[in-house]
Amino acid sequence: MKNLAIIAIIMLGLTSSVFGGGPWPQPKGNGYFKLSEWWTVFDQHYTDTGNIDPNVTTGIFNTAFYGEYGITNRLTTTINANLLSRNYMNNLKSQTTQEVIVPGEAINTFGDVDLGIKYGLTKQGQLPLSISLILGIPTGKTNAGSFGNLATGDGEFNQILQIDTGFGFKIGKNISAYASGYAAINNRTKEFSEEFRYGIEAGIGLLKNRVWLTSKLNVVESFKNGATAETVTSTSIFANNTEFSSIAFEANIYVTKNIGVSLGTAGAMRGEIIAAAPSYSIGVFYDMNK
Amino acid sequence: MKIYQFVLFIAIASIFQSCIKDDFVKDFVEPVLRITTPLDTMQINTNFQFEKMFLNNIGSEITVDAIWTSSDASTISITEGGLATALQEGAATIFATFQDGDEIYQDAVIVHVGATTTINLQMTNGSIATTSSYALQGDFIFEETIGGVKLTFADNYQASTALPGLFVYLSNNANSIANAYEIGAVEVFNGSHTYDISNVGFSDYQYLLYFCKPFNVKVGDGDL
């Protein structure tokens, strides 16, 4: 990778829609649903010192379903499920003899699932404020492959408590816009470190709100209170003590009143113990609110 | 409809991108012929079989027919197969030579002839250093033992605990663990410790390598 400025990082648990979410619960009986493909292929990673080192080219591909549905006007259920997750590593060959030193491997399984509920704390007319409880279910596979180096999940149970706020506004007379922010605590099991997560998001609606351009800054700070290789031999601890700050951009384009497509990419400013490469997503969404 | 065609194109492109491809390791090393017998003195009127090893351009040992010669056949005579005979007191240089096309590989040792046969146990000092962003440092002593070698790290040894599956190897290629001897998983990340390694000769390997085995990441190395 020559252009380190566009190095991106994405953690499996933060692949949900930029466009969905925010402090606004879905109205009762309404929802937002999205089927997407998210992928990253990386041949380098951020080390524990924040520098970038090479690694065997590794790919992660997730076919994910993201959904929000309003149970009441204040209570919304959410799901982010990786329906099919593929993780592979390239063959490692000798440049001199062309012989395979370590054969490549791949796994294709169900990935991790996040289930959540969001509750609107404020009434209409007040600054939107919501609180969410998200449970990360470790339905993905860990320690797969000959050396336990392949995974479609981190193998641990998450409990994320999150608070969101934001507001909508107009730019001029015709352009809708919004800004929001969140902060969360991620409690993790199996000796994984707890995390503090926060971020801000902004978006503008163009062409009579048929096109929404959004961007999001995500930050994950590890408490670094979990296991290391000194105490645990599992390769899944490589997903432990992960930190990053990333910027995501997404375009959501309505092609009918309710249905649209989304295109997204993400880039990083810093990271520790995480892939260092751009990630991309493409999906189709159904918005019942229109 | 065009936007759906674009989505379909991207989806198909991503599927092709998800195939296992090839990564390449720059693993060329200069081939080398080594005399591996640590003989210092031969007892007069006795025979001794010399041994050698040839390492190819990736540091892998292959069998070759080297020719053995002596600088002074009246002191130590030697057959083409490496069987030496000590004839009189003094010293001679023993050569092993292998010709591969236009390339000639040679190693030599000075051997004395005396009252008793002496094979010196060899020892060297070295240090490991990181070649990555992961912490790895420390001084070591690599020494020959009866039946193997011993690797002893000093108090200043330190290795990163952030990596899973950190392994230590003996290798003849600084960039590859293909054909390397796997000493084992790193279990000590700080301070002095020792590895006793059986059935490995002092001259069999040139490098000490630290690799994250599951993810094929080289962490550091040291010369032996």
Coordinates of C-alpha atoms in Angstrom, one line a residue:
Chain A
M1 CA 0.0 0.0 0.0
K2 CA 1.7 3.2 -1.1
N3 CA -0.9 5.6 0.0
L4 CA -1.1 5.3 3.7
A5 CA -3.3 8.4 3.9
I6 CA -6.3 6.3 2.7
I7 CA -5.6 3.4 5.0
A8 CA -8.9 2.4 6.5
I9 CA -9.9 0.2 9.3
I10 CA -13.2 -1.3 10.2
M11 CA -14.0 -3.5 13.1
L12 CA -16.5 -6.3 12.5
G13 CA -18.8 -5.0 15.2
L14 CA -19.1 -1.5 13.7
T15 CA -20.3 -2.4 10.2
S16 CA -23.8 -1.2 10.6
S17 CA -25.3 1.5 8.5
V18 CA -24.2 5.0 8.8
F19 CA -27.6 6.1 7.5
G20 CA -29.5 4.2 10.1
G21 CA -29.2 4.7 13.8
G22 CA -28.9 8.1 15.5
P23 CA -31.1 9.2 18.4
W24 CA -34.4 8.9 16.6
P25 CA -36.5 5.8 17.3
Q26 CA -38.6 4.5 14.5
P27 CA -42.2 5.4 14.6
K28 CA -44.5 2.6 15.7
G29 CA -44.9 0.1 12.9
N30 CA -42.2 1.7 10.8
G31 CA -38.7 0.4 10.1
Y32 CA -35.5 0.7 8.1
F33 CA -33.9 -2.4 6.6
K34 CA -30.8 -2.9 4.7
L35 CA -29.0 -5.8 3.0
S36 CA -25.4 -5.1 2.3
E37 CA -22.1 -6.5 1.4
W38 CA -19.1 -5.2 3.3
W39 CA -15.5 -6.1 2.7
T40 CA -11.9 -5.3 3.3
V41 CA -8.8 -6.9 2.0
F42 CA -5.6 -6.0 3.8
D43 CA -1.9 -6.9 3.6
Q44 CA -0.9 -4.8 6.6
H45 CA -2.2 -4.0 10.0
Y46 CA -1.7 -1.6 12.9
T47 CA 0.4 -3.0 15.6
D48 CA 0.2 -2.5 19.3
T49 CA 2.5 0.5 18.9
G50 CA 0.2 2.1 16.3
N51 CA 2.6 1.6 13.5
I52 CA 1.9 -0.4 10.4
D53 CA 3.4 -3.8 9.7
P54 CA 2.8 -6.2 6.7
N55 CA 0.9 -9.5 7.0
V56 CA -0.3 -12.2 4.6
T57 CA -3.1 -10.8 2.5
T58 CA -6.3 -11.4 4.4
G59 CA -9.9 -10.8 3.3
I60 CA -13.1 -10.4 5.2
F61 CA -16.4 -10.3 3.4
N62 CA -19.7 -9.9 5.3
T63 CA -23.2 -10.2 3.8
A64 CA -25.1 -8.4 6.5
F65 CA -28.7 -7.6 7.3
Y66 CA -29.3 -4.4 9.3
G67 CA -32.8 -3.6 10.6
E68 CA -34.7 -1.1 12.8
Y69 CA -38.3 -1.5 13.7
G70 CA -40.5 0.6 15.9
I71 CA -42.4 -1.3 18.6
T72 CA -43.8 1.9 20.0
N73 CA -43.0 5.5 19.1
R74 CA -40.3 5.4 21.7
L75 CA -39.0 1.8 21.6
T76 CA -37.2 0.5 18.6
T77 CA -35.6 -2.9 18.1
T78 CA -32.4 -3.2 16.1
I79 CA -30.5 -6.1 14.5
N80 CA -27.2 -6.2 12.7
A81 CA -26.6 -9.8 11.5
N82 CA -23.7 -11.0 9.4
L83 CA -25.6 -13.7 7.5
L84 CA -22.6 -14.9 5.6
S85 CA -19.1 -14.1 6.5
R86 CA -16.0 -15.2 4.6
N87 CA -12.5 -14.9 6.0
Y88 CA -9.5 -16.0 3.9
M89 CA -5.7 -15.8 3.8
N90 CA -3.6 -16.0 0.7
N91 CA -1.1 -18.7 -0.1
L92 CA 2.4 -17.8 1.1
K93 CA 4.8 -18.7 -1.7
S94 CA 8.6 -18.5 -2.1
Q95 CA 9.5 -15.8 -4.5
T96 CA 12.6 -17.8 -5.4
T97 CA 11.1 -21.3 -6.0
Q98 CA 7.4 -20.4 -6.4
E99 CA 6.7 -23.3 -4.0
V100 CA 4.0 -22.9 -1.4
I101 CA 5.3 -22.3 2.0
V102 CA 2.0 -21.9 3.8
P103 CA -1.2 -22.8 1.9
G104 CA -4.0 -20.3 2.0
E105 CA -7.2 -21.1 3.7
A106 CA -10.8 -19.8 4.0
I107 CA -13.9 -20.2 6.0
N108 CA -17.4 -19.3 5.1
T109 CA -19.9 -19.2 8.0
F110 CA -22.4 -17.2 9.9
G111 CA -21.0 -14.2 11.5
D112 CA -21.7 -12.4 14.8
V113 CA -25.1 -10.8 15.5
D114 CA -25.9 -7.6 17.4
L115 CA -29.4 -7.4 18.9
G116 CA -30.5 -4.2 20.4
I117 CA -33.3 -2.0 21.8
K118 CA -33.4 1.8 21.6
Y119 CA -35.5 3.9 23.8
G120 CA -36.3 7.6 23.1
L121 CA -35.9 9.5 26.3
T122 CA -37.3 12.8 25.1
K123 CA -40.6 13.9 23.6
Q124 CA -41.1 15.5 20.3
G125 CA -40.0 19.1 20.2
Q126 CA -37.2 18.4 22.7
L127 CA -33.6 17.6 21.8
P128 CA -33.7 14.0 20.7
L129 CA -31.9 11.7 23.2
S130 CA -32.0 8.0 23.2
I131 CA -30.5 5.1 25.1
S132 CA -29.7 1.7 23.6
L133 CA -28.7 -1.7 24.9
I134 CA -27.0 -3.8 22.3
L135 CA -26.1 -7.4 22.8
G136 CA -23.3 -8.8 20.7
I137 CA -24.0 -12.5 20.2
P138 CA -20.9 -14.6 19.3
T139 CA -22.5 -16.6 16.6
G140 CA -19.5 -16.4 14.3
K141 CA -16.6 -18.8 14.3
T142 CA -13.3 -18.3 16.0
N143 CA -9.9 -20.0 15.9
A144 CA -10.7 -21.7 12.6
G145 CA -8.1 -22.8 10.0
S146 CA -4.9 -24.8 10.6
F147 CA -3.4 -22.3 12.9
G148 CA -6.6 -20.9 14.4
N149 CA -6.0 -17.8 12.4
L150 CA -9.4 -17.5 10.7
A151 CA -12.5 -16.1 12.3
T152 CA -15.9 -14.7 11.4
G153 CA -16.4 -13.4 15.0
D154 CA -14.5 -12.5 18.1
G155 CA -16.0 -15.3 20.2
E156 CA -17.1 -13.2 23.1
F157 CA -20.4 -11.8 24.3
N158 CA -20.8 -8.0 24.2
Q159 CA -23.1 -5.7 26.2
I160 CA -23.1 -2.2 24.8
L161 CA -24.8 0.6 26.6
Q162 CA -25.1 3.6 24.3
I163 CA -26.6 7.1 24.4
D164 CA -27.3 9.0 21.3
T165 CA -28.3 12.6 20.6
G166 CA -28.7 14.8 17.6
F167 CA -30.8 17.3 15.7
G168 CA -32.1 18.0 12.3
F169 CA -31.9 21.4 10.5
K170 CA -32.1 23.1 7.2
I171 CA -29.4 24.5 5.0
G172 CA -31.1 27.3 3.2
K173 CA -34.7 26.5 2.3
N174 CA -34.5 23.2 0.6
I175 CA -31.5 21.2 1.9
S176 CA -32.2 19.0 4.9
A177 CA -29.4 18.1 7.2
Y178 CA -28.7 16.4 10.5
A179 CA -26.0 16.0 13.0
S180 CA -25.7 13.4 15.8
G181 CA -23.3 11.9 18.3
Y182 CA -23.1 8.9 20.5
A183 CA -21.1 7.5 23.4
A184 CA -21.0 3.9 24.5
I185 CA -19.5 1.5 26.9
N186 CA -18.8 -2.0 25.6
N187 CA -18.6 -4.6 28.3
R188 CA -16.9 -7.8 27.0
T189 CA -16.5 -11.3 28.3
K190 CA -13.8 -14.0 28.0
E191 CA -11.1 -11.7 29.2
F192 CA -11.5 -9.2 26.4
S193 CA -10.9 -5.6 27.3
E194 CA -13.8 -3.3 27.9
E195 CA -14.1 -0.4 25.4
F196 CA -15.3 3.2 25.3
R197 CA -16.8 4.1 22.0
Y198 CA -17.9 7.5 20.7
G199 CA -18.6 9.2 17.4
I200 CA -20.3 11.9 15.5
E201 CA -22.3 11.8 12.3
A202 CA -23.6 14.4 9.9
G203 CA -25.6 14.2 6.8
I204 CA -27.3 16.3 4.1
G205 CA -30.2 15.5 1.9
L206 CA -30.0 16.5 -1.7
L207 CA -32.4 16.4 -4.7
K208 CA -35.5 16.7 -2.5
N209 CA -34.0 14.2 0.0
R210 CA -33.6 11.5 -2.7
V211 CA -29.9 11.5 -2.1
W212 CA -28.3 11.5 1.4
L213 CA -24.6 12.0 1.8
T214 CA -23.4 11.1 5.3
S215 CA -20.2 10.9 7.1
K216 CA -19.3 9.5 10.5
L217 CA -16.3 9.6 12.8
N218 CA -16.0 6.5 15.0
V219 CA -13.6 6.2 17.9
V220 CA -12.9 3.1 20.0
E221 CA -10.7 3.3 23.0
S222 CA -9.7 0.1 24.8
F223 CA -9.5 -0.1 28.6
K224 CA -6.7 -2.6 28.0
N225 CA -7.8 -4.6 31.0
G226 CA -8.1 -7.9 29.2
A227 CA -5.9 -10.9 28.5
T228 CA -2.7 -10.8 26.5
A229 CA -0.6 -13.6 24.8
E230 CA 1.1 -13.9 28.1
T231 CA -2.0 -15.5 29.7
V232 CA -4.1 -16.7 26.7
T233 CA -2.8 -18.6 23.7
S234 CA -5.9 -18.2 21.6
T235 CA -5.5 -16.3 18.4
S236 CA -8.8 -14.5 19.0
I237 CA -7.0 -12.3 21.5
F238 CA -5.6 -10.6 18.4
A239 CA -9.0 -8.9 18.3
N240 CA -8.4 -7.7 21.8
N241 CA -7.2 -4.3 22.9
T242 CA -8.2 -2.9 19.5
E243 CA -8.4 0.8 19.1
F244 CA -9.0 3.1 16.2
S245 CA -10.4 6.4 14.9
S246 CA -12.0 6.1 11.5
I247 CA -14.0 8.2 9.2
A248 CA -16.8 6.6 7.1
F249 CA -18.6 8.1 4.1
E250 CA -21.8 6.8 2.7
A251 CA -24.2 7.8 -0.1
N252 CA -27.8 6.7 0.2
I253 CA -29.8 7.1 -3.0
Y254 CA -33.5 6.5 -3.1
V255 CA -34.4 4.9 -6.5
T256 CA -38.1 4.6 -5.5
K257 CA -40.1 6.2 -2.7
N258 CA -39.0 3.5 -0.2
I259 CA -36.1 1.6 -1.8
G260 CA -32.6 2.8 -2.3
V261 CA -29.0 1.8 -2.6
S262 CA -26.1 2.7 -0.5
L263 CA -22.4 3.0 -1.2
G264 CA -19.9 3.4 1.6
T265 CA -16.2 3.4 2.4
A266 CA -14.2 4.0 5.5
G267 CA -10.7 5.3 6.3
A268 CA -8.6 5.6 9.4
M269 CA -6.5 8.1 11.1
R270 CA -5.0 5.8 13.7
G271 CA -5.3 2.2 15.0
E272 CA -3.9 -0.5 17.2
I273 CA -4.2 -4.2 16.6
I274 CA -6.5 -3.9 13.6
A275 CA -6.4 -4.3 9.8
A276 CA -5.0 -1.3 7.9
A277 CA -6.8 -1.0 4.6
P278 CA -9.8 0.6 3.1
S279 CA -13.2 -1.1 3.6
Y280 CA -16.1 -0.8 1.3
S281 CA -19.8 -1.5 1.4
I282 CA -22.7 -1.6 -1.0
G283 CA -26.3 -2.4 -0.1
V284 CA -30.0 -2.1 -0.8
F285 CA -32.3 -0.6 1.8
Y286 CA -36.0 -0.3 2.4
D287 CA -37.2 2.7 4.3
M288 CA -40.8 2.5 5.6
N289 CA -40.8 6.1 6.7
K290 CA -41.1 7.6 3.3
Chain B
M1 CA -32.2 0.1 -13.8
K2 CA -28.7 1.3 -14.3
I3 CA -28.1 1.7 -10.5
Y4 CA -29.1 -1.9 -10.0
Q5 CA -26.7 -3.0 -12.7
F6 CA -23.9 -1.0 -11.0
V7 CA -24.7 -2.7 -7.7
L8 CA -24.6 -6.1 -9.4
F9 CA -21.3 -5.3 -11.0
I10 CA -19.8 -4.2 -7.6
A11 CA -21.2 -7.4 -6.0
I12 CA -19.7 -9.7 -8.6
A13 CA -16.4 -7.8 -8.5
S14 CA -16.2 -8.3 -4.7
I15 CA -16.9 -12.0 -5.1
F16 CA -13.9 -12.3 -7.4
Q17 CA -11.8 -10.3 -5.0
S18 CA -12.6 -12.8 -2.3
C19 CA -10.6 -15.7 -4.0
I20 CA -7.4 -17.0 -2.4
K21 CA -4.4 -15.6 -4.3
D22 CA -0.7 -15.7 -3.8
D23 CA 1.6 -13.7 -1.6
F24 CA 5.4 -14.0 -2.1
V25 CA 8.2 -14.0 0.4
K26 CA 11.5 -12.6 -0.7
D27 CA 13.5 -15.6 0.4
F28 CA 16.6 -15.7 -1.8
V29 CA 19.8 -16.4 0.0
E30 CA 23.2 -17.1 -1.4
P31 CA 23.8 -20.9 -1.5
V32 CA 26.5 -22.0 0.9
L33 CA 28.5 -25.1 1.7
R34 CA 29.4 -25.7 5.4
I35 CA 31.7 -28.1 7.1
T36 CA 29.7 -29.0 10.2
T37 CA 32.3 -31.1 12.1
P38 CA 33.7 -29.1 15.0
L39 CA 37.0 -31.0 15.1
D40 CA 40.0 -29.3 16.5
T41 CA 42.6 -32.1 16.8
M42 CA 42.8 -35.6 15.4
Q43 CA 44.6 -38.4 17.2
I44 CA 47.5 -39.6 15.2
N45 CA 47.0 -42.8 13.3
T46 CA 43.2 -42.6 13.6
N47 CA 40.4 -42.0 11.1
F48 CA 37.7 -39.4 11.2
Q49 CA 34.6 -38.9 9.0
F50 CA 34.0 -35.2 8.2
E51 CA 30.5 -34.0 7.6
K52 CA 29.2 -31.1 5.5
M53 CA 25.9 -29.5 4.5
F54 CA 24.8 -27.6 1.5
L55 CA 22.1 -25.0 1.7
N56 CA 20.4 -23.9 -1.6
N57 CA 19.1 -20.5 -2.6
I58 CA 16.3 -20.6 -0.1
G59 CA 18.4 -21.9 2.8
S60 CA 17.1 -25.4 2.4
E61 CA 19.5 -28.3 2.9
I62 CA 20.0 -30.5 -0.1
T63 CA 22.3 -33.4 -0.7
V64 CA 25.3 -32.8 -2.9
D65 CA 28.5 -34.7 -3.7
A66 CA 31.3 -32.4 -2.3
I67 CA 34.9 -33.3 -2.8
W68 CA 37.2 -33.4 0.2
T69 CA 40.8 -32.4 0.0
S70 CA 43.7 -31.7 2.3
S71 CA 46.3 -28.9 2.1
D72 CA 48.9 -31.4 3.4
A73 CA 48.2 -35.0 2.6
S74 CA 51.3 -36.1 4.4
T75 CA 49.8 -34.8 7.7
I76 CA 46.2 -35.6 7.1
S77 CA 45.0 -37.5 4.1
I78 CA 41.4 -37.5 3.2
T79 CA 39.2 -39.4 0.7
E80 CA 36.9 -37.7 -1.7
G81 CA 34.1 -38.8 0.6
G82 CA 35.5 -37.1 3.6
L83 CA 37.2 -39.9 5.6
A84 CA 40.4 -38.4 7.0
T85 CA 43.4 -40.2 8.4
A86 CA 45.9 -38.5 10.7
L87 CA 49.4 -39.5 9.6
Q88 CA 51.8 -37.3 11.5
E89 CA 51.8 -34.5 14.0
G90 CA 51.2 -31.0 12.6
A91 CA 48.2 -29.3 11.0
A92 CA 46.4 -29.3 7.7
T93 CA 43.5 -27.4 6.2
I94 CA 40.6 -29.6 5.1
F95 CA 38.6 -28.4 2.2
A96 CA 35.1 -29.4 1.1
T97 CA 34.3 -28.2 -2.5
F98 CA 31.2 -28.5 -4.5
Q99 CA 30.9 -27.3 -8.1
D100 CA 27.4 -26.6 -9.5
G101 CA 27.9 -25.5 -13.2
D102 CA 30.1 -22.4 -13.1
E103 CA 29.5 -21.9 -9.4
I104 CA 32.1 -23.2 -6.9
Y105 CA 31.2 -23.5 -3.2
Q106 CA 33.9 -24.2 -0.7
D107 CA 34.4 -24.3 3.1
A108 CA 37.6 -25.1 5.0
V109 CA 38.7 -25.9 8.6
I110 CA 42.1 -26.1 10.1
V111 CA 42.7 -29.5 11.9
H112 CA 45.7 -30.4 14.1
V113 CA 47.1 -33.8 14.6
G114 CA 48.1 -34.7 18.2
A115 CA 47.9 -37.3 21.0
T116 CA 44.1 -37.3 21.4
T117 CA 41.1 -36.4 19.3
T118 CA 39.5 -33.1 20.5
I119 CA 36.1 -31.9 19.5
N120 CA 35.5 -28.4 20.9
L121 CA 32.0 -27.5 22.0
Q122 CA 31.3 -24.2 20.4
M123 CA 29.6 -21.1 21.8
T124 CA 28.6 -17.7 20.5
N125 CA 27.0 -14.6 21.9
G126 CA 24.3 -12.7 20.1
S127 CA 21.3 -10.6 20.4
I128 CA 17.8 -10.5 18.9
A129 CA 16.2 -7.3 17.7
T130 CA 12.8 -6.5 16.3
T131 CA 12.3 -6.2 12.6
S132 CA 8.7 -5.1 13.0
S133 CA 6.8 -2.7 15.2
Y134 CA 6.4 -5.3 17.9
A135 CA 8.8 -5.2 20.8
L136 CA 11.6 -7.8 20.8
Q137 CA 15.1 -7.5 22.2
G138 CA 17.6 -9.3 24.3
D139 CA 21.0 -10.8 24.5
F140 CA 21.6 -14.6 24.2
I141 CA 24.3 -17.2 24.4
F142 CA 24.1 -20.0 21.9
E143 CA 26.2 -23.0 22.8
E144 CA 26.8 -26.6 21.8
T145 CA 26.0 -29.3 24.3
I146 CA 26.4 -33.1 24.3
G147 CA 23.6 -34.1 21.9
G148 CA 22.3 -30.7 20.9
V149 CA 22.5 -27.0 21.6
K150 CA 21.4 -24.6 24.3
L151 CA 20.0 -21.1 23.9
T152 CA 20.1 -18.9 27.0
F153 CA 18.5 -15.5 27.1
A154 CA 19.7 -12.7 29.4
D155 CA 17.7 -10.6 31.8
N156 CA 17.3 -7.9 29.2
Y157 CA 15.1 -10.1 27.0
Q158 CA 11.6 -8.7 26.2
A159 CA 8.9 -9.7 23.7
S160 CA 5.6 -8.2 22.9
T161 CA 2.6 -9.8 24.5
A162 CA 0.2 -8.3 21.9
L163 CA 0.8 -11.1 19.4
P164 CA -0.9 -14.4 19.4
G165 CA 1.1 -17.5 18.5
L166 CA 4.6 -16.0 18.8
F167 CA 7.0 -18.8 17.9
V168 CA 10.8 -19.1 17.9
Y169 CA 12.7 -20.9 15.1
L170 CA 16.2 -21.7 14.0
S171 CA 16.5 -21.0 10.3
N172 CA 19.0 -20.7 7.4
N173 CA 16.8 -18.0 5.9
A174 CA 16.2 -14.7 7.7
N175 CA 12.9 -14.1 5.9
S176 CA 11.3 -17.5 5.9
I177 CA 10.4 -20.3 8.3
A178 CA 10.1 -22.8 5.5
N179 CA 12.6 -25.6 6.4
A180 CA 13.2 -24.0 9.8
Y181 CA 13.5 -25.8 13.1
E182 CA 10.6 -24.8 15.3
I183 CA 11.8 -24.5 18.8
G184 CA 8.4 -23.8 20.1
A185 CA 5.8 -21.2 21.2
V186 CA 7.1 -18.3 23.2
E187 CA 6.0 -18.7 26.8
V188 CA 8.4 -16.2 28.5
F189 CA 7.9 -12.6 27.4
N190 CA 10.3 -11.0 29.9
G191 CA 13.6 -11.9 31.5
S192 CA 16.0 -14.7 31.4
H193 CA 15.1 -18.2 30.2
T194 CA 16.7 -21.2 28.4
Y195 CA 15.9 -23.5 25.6
D196 CA 17.6 -27.0 25.5
I197 CA 17.4 -28.3 21.9
S198 CA 18.3 -31.9 21.1
N199 CA 19.6 -33.3 17.9
V200 CA 20.5 -29.9 16.4
G201 CA 24.1 -29.1 15.5
F202 CA 25.8 -25.8 16.4
S203 CA 26.5 -25.1 12.7
D204 CA 23.1 -26.3 11.4
Y205 CA 21.4 -22.9 11.4
Q206 CA 22.4 -19.3 10.9
Y207 CA 19.5 -17.3 12.3
L208 CA 17.2 -17.2 15.3
L209 CA 13.8 -16.1 14.1
Y210 CA 10.7 -14.9 15.9
F211 CA 7.5 -15.3 13.9
C212 CA 3.8 -14.8 14.6
K213 CA 3.0 -18.2 13.3
P214 CA -0.8 -17.9 12.8
F215 CA -0.5 -14.7 10.8
N216 CA 2.9 -15.3 9.2
V217 CA 4.3 -12.1 10.5
K218 CA 8.1 -11.8 11.1
V219 CA 8.7 -10.1 14.4
G220 CA 12.5 -10.2 14.7
D221 CA 15.7 -12.1 14.4
G222 CA 19.2 -12.6 15.5
D223 CA 22.4 -14.0 14.0
L224 CA 23.8 -17.2 15.4

